[in-house]
Short mmCIF file of C-alpha atoms in Angstrom, two decimals:
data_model
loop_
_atom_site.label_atom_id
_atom_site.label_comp_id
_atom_site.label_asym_id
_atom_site.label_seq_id
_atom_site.Cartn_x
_atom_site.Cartn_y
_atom_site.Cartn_z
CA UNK W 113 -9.21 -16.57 -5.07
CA UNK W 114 -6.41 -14.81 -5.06
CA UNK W 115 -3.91 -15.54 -2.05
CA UNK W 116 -0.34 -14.01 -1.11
CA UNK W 117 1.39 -15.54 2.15
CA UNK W 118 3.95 -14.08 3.77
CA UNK W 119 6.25 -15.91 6.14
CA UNK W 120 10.06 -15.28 7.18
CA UNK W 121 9.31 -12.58 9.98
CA UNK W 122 10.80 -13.17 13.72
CA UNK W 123 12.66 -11.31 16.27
CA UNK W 124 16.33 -9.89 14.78
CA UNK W 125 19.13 -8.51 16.97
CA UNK W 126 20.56 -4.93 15.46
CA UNK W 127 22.90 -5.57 12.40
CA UNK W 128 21.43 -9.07 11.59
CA UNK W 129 19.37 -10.22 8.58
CA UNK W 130 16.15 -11.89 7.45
CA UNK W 131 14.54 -12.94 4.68
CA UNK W 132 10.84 -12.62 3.92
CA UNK W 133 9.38 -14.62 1.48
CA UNK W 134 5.62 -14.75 -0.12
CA UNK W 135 3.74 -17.47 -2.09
CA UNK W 136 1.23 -16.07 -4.19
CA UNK W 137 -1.88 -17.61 -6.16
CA UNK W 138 -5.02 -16.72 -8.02
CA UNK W 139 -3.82 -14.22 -10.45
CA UNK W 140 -0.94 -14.30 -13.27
CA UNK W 141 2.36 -13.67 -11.04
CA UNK W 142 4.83 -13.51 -13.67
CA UNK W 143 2.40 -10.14 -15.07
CA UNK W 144 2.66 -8.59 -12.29
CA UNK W 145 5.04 -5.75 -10.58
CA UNK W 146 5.31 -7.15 -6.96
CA UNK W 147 6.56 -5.03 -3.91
CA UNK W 148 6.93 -4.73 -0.40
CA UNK W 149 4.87 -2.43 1.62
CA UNK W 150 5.43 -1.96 5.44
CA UNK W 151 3.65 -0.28 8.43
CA UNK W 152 5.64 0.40 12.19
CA UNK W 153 3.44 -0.25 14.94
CA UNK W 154 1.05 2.27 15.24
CA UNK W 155 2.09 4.05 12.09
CA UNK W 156 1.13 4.55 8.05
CA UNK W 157 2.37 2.33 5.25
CA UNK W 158 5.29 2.98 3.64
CA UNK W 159 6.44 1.53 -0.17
CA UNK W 160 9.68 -0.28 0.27
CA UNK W 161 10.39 -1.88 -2.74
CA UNK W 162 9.20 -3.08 -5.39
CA UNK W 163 10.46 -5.40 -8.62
CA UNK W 164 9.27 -5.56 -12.25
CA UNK W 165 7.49 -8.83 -13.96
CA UNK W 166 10.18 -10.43 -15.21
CA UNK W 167 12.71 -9.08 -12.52
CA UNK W 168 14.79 -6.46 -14.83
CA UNK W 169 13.89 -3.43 -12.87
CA UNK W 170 14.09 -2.77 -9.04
CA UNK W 171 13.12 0.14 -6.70
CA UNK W 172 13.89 1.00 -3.62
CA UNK W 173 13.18 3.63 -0.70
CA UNK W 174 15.98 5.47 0.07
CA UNK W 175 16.64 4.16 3.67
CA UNK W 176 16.47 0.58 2.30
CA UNK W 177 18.91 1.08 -0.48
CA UNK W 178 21.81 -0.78 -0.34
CA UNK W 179 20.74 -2.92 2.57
CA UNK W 180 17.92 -4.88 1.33
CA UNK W 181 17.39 -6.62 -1.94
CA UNK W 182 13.85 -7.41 -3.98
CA UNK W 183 14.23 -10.93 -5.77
CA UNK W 184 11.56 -12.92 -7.67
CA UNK W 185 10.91 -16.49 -8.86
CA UNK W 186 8.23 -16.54 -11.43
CA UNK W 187 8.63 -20.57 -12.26
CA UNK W 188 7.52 -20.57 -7.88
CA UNK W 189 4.95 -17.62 -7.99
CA UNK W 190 7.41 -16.05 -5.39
CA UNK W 191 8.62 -13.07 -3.85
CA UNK W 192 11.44 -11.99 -1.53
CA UNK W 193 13.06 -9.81 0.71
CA UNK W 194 15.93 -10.25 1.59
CA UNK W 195 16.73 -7.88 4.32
CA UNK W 196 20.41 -7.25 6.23
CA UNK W 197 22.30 -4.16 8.26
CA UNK W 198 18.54 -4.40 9.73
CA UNK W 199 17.91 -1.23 12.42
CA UNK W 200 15.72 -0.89 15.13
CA UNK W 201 13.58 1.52 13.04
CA UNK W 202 12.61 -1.48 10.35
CA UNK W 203 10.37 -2.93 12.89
CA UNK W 204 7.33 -3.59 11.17
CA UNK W 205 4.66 -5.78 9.53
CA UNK W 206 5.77 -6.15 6.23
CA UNK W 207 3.19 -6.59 3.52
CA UNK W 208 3.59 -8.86 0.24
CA UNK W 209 1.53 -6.83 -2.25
CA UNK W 210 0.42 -7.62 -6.10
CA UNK W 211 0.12 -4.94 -8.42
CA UNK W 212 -1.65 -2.69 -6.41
CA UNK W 213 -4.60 -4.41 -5.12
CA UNK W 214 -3.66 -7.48 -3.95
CA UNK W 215 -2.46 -7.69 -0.15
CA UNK W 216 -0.88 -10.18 2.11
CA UNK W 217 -1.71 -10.57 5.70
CA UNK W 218 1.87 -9.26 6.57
CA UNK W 219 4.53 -10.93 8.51
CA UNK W 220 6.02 -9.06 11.54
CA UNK W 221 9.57 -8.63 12.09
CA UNK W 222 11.17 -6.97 15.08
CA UNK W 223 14.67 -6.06 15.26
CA UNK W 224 15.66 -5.48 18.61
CA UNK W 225 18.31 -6.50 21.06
CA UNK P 198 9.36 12.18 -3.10
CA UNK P 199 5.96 13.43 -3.57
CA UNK P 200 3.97 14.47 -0.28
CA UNK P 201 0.46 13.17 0.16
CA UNK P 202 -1.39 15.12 2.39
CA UNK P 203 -4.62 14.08 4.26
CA UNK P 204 -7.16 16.11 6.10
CA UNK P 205 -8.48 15.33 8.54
CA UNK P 206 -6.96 13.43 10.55
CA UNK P 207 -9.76 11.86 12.56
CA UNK P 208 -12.78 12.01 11.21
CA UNK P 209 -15.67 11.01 13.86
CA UNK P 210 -19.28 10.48 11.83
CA UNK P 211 -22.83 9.38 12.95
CA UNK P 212 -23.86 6.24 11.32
CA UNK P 213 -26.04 7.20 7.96
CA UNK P 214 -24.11 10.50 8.24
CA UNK P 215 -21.93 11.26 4.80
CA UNK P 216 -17.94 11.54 5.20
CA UNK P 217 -15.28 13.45 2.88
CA UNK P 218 -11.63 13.07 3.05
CA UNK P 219 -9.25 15.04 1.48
CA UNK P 220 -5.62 14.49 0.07
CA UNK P 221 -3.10 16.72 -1.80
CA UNK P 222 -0.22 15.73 -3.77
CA UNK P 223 2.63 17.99 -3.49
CA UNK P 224 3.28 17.67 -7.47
CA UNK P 225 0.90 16.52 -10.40
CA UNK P 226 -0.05 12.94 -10.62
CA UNK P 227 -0.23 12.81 -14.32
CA UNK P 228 1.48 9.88 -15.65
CA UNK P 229 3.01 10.04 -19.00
CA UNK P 230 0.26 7.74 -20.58
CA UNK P 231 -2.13 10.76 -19.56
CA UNK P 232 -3.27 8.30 -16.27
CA UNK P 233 -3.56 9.47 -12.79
CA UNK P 234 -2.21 6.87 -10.44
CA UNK P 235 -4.20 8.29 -7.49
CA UNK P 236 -5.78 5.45 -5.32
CA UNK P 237 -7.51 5.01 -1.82
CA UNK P 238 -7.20 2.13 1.00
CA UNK P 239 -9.48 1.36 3.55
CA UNK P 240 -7.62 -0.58 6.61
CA UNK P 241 -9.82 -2.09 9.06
CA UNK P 242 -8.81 -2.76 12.38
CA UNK P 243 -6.23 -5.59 12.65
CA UNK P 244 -6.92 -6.14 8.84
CA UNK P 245 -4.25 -5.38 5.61
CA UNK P 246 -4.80 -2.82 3.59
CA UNK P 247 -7.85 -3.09 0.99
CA UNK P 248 -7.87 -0.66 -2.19
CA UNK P 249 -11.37 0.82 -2.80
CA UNK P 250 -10.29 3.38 -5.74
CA UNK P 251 -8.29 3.58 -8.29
CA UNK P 252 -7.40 6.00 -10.58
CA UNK P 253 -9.23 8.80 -8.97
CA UNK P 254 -12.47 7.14 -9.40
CA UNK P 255 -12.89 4.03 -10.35
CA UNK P 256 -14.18 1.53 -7.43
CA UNK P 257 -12.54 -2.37 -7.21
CA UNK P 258 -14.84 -5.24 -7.24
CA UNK P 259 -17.14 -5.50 -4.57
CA UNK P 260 -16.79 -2.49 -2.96
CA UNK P 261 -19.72 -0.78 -2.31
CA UNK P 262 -21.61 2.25 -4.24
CA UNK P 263 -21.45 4.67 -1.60
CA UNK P 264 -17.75 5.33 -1.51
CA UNK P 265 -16.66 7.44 -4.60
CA UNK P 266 -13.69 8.90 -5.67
CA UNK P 267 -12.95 12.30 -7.03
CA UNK P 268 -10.50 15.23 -8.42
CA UNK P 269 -8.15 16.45 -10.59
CA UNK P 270 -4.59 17.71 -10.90
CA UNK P 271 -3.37 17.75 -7.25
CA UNK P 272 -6.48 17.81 -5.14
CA UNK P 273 -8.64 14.68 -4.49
CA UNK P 274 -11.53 13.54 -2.10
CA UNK P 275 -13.02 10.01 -1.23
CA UNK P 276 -16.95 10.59 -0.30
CA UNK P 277 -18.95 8.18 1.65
CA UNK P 278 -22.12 8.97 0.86
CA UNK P 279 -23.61 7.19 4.39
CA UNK P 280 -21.26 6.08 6.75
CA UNK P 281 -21.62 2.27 8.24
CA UNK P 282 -20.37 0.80 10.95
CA UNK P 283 -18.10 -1.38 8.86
CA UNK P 284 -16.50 1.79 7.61
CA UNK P 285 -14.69 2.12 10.57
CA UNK P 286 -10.96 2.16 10.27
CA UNK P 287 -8.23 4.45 8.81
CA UNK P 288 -7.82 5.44 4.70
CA UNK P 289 -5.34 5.99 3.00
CA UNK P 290 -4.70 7.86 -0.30
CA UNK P 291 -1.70 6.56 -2.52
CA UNK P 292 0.45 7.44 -5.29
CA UNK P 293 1.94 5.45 -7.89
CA UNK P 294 3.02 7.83 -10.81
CA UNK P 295 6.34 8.59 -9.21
CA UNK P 296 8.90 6.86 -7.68
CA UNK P 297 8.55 6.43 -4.38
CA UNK P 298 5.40 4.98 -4.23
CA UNK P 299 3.67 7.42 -1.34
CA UNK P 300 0.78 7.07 0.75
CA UNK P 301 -0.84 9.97 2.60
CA UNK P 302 -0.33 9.51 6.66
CA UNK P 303 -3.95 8.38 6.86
CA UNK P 304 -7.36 9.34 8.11
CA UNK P 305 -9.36 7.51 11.09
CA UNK P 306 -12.72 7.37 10.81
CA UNK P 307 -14.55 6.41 13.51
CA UNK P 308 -18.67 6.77 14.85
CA UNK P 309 -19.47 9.46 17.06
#
């Protein structure tokens, strides 16, 4: 079965940082592109970032760039986010999410003063 | 970034009653290896997002027969052939030929 838990979510002030992690199982994580997906309250889903098997290639959405940072750990099966300069608009659940198809349960983070 | 766009909206349906959905990419989808990246998402209420479809048409493990996928260049529909009541919640469709990844701003379906 495959699994992917998210954690590292809280409560942020304006200009602070955070850093999501996920633990993944159940499918071959060092074959896989991984990303980050996220979804404001109330809102759509929106591709963050995302990082290639072996880690050589990153993307980002523009309004991340520069501020947060994709990393993987193949030997752990896990993914991270590392996420500063964080704005009230990045409130949202963010989603851990293999290939394609495979989704977290999302962690929430909330930047707000 | 491409633009996915959805119609409609809301979608109410009476149970056993079929459903279309529509989304439109803003450029062509075609990948260089002659794929289509197009894919669809059905988000239940307080659930993550699960992909139904991929590549236009082709439905994931377990999910049902009566949800099918179609089109071609920019234009593409998810069918439900007769809706549920477990079909409630909001789709998505979803591109991943170009950087940014892009999702269409979602339809809510819901039972009359």
């Amino acid at each position: 079965e495959v699994q992917l838990v998210e954690s590292g979510g809280g409560l942020v002030q304006p200009g602070g940082s955070l850093r999501l992690s996920c633990a993944a199982s159940g499918f071959t994580f060092s074959y896989s592109w991984m990303n980050w997906v996220r979804q404001a309250p109330g809102r759509g889903l929106e591709w963050v970032a995302n990082i290639k098997e072996d880690g050589s290639e990153k993307y980002y959405v523009d309004s991340v760039k520069g501020r947060f940072t994709i990393s993987r750990d193949n030997a752990k099966n896990s993914l991270y986010l590392q996420m500063n300069s964080l704005r009230a608009e990045d409130t949202a659940v963010y989603y851990c999410v293999g290939g394609v198809e495979y989704w977290g349960q999302g962690t929430l983070v909330t930047v707000s003063s | 970034d491409v633009v996915m766009t959805q119609s409609p909206l809301s979608l109410p349906v009476t149970l056993g009653q079929p459903a279309s959905i529509s989304c439109r990419s803003s450029q062509s989808l075609v990948y260089s290896d002659g794929n289509i990246y197009l894919n669809w998402f059905q988000q239940r209420p307080g659930q993550s997002p699960r992909r139904l479809i991929y590549k236009i048409s082709n439905r994931d493990s377990g999910v049902p027969d009566r949800f099918s996928g179609s089109g071609s260049g920019t234009d593409f529909t998810l069918k439900i052939s007769r809706v549920e009541a477990e079909d409630v919640g909001v789709y998505y469709c979803m591109q991943h030929t170009h950087w940014p990844w892009t999702f269409g701003q979602g339809t809510k379906v819901e039972i009359k």
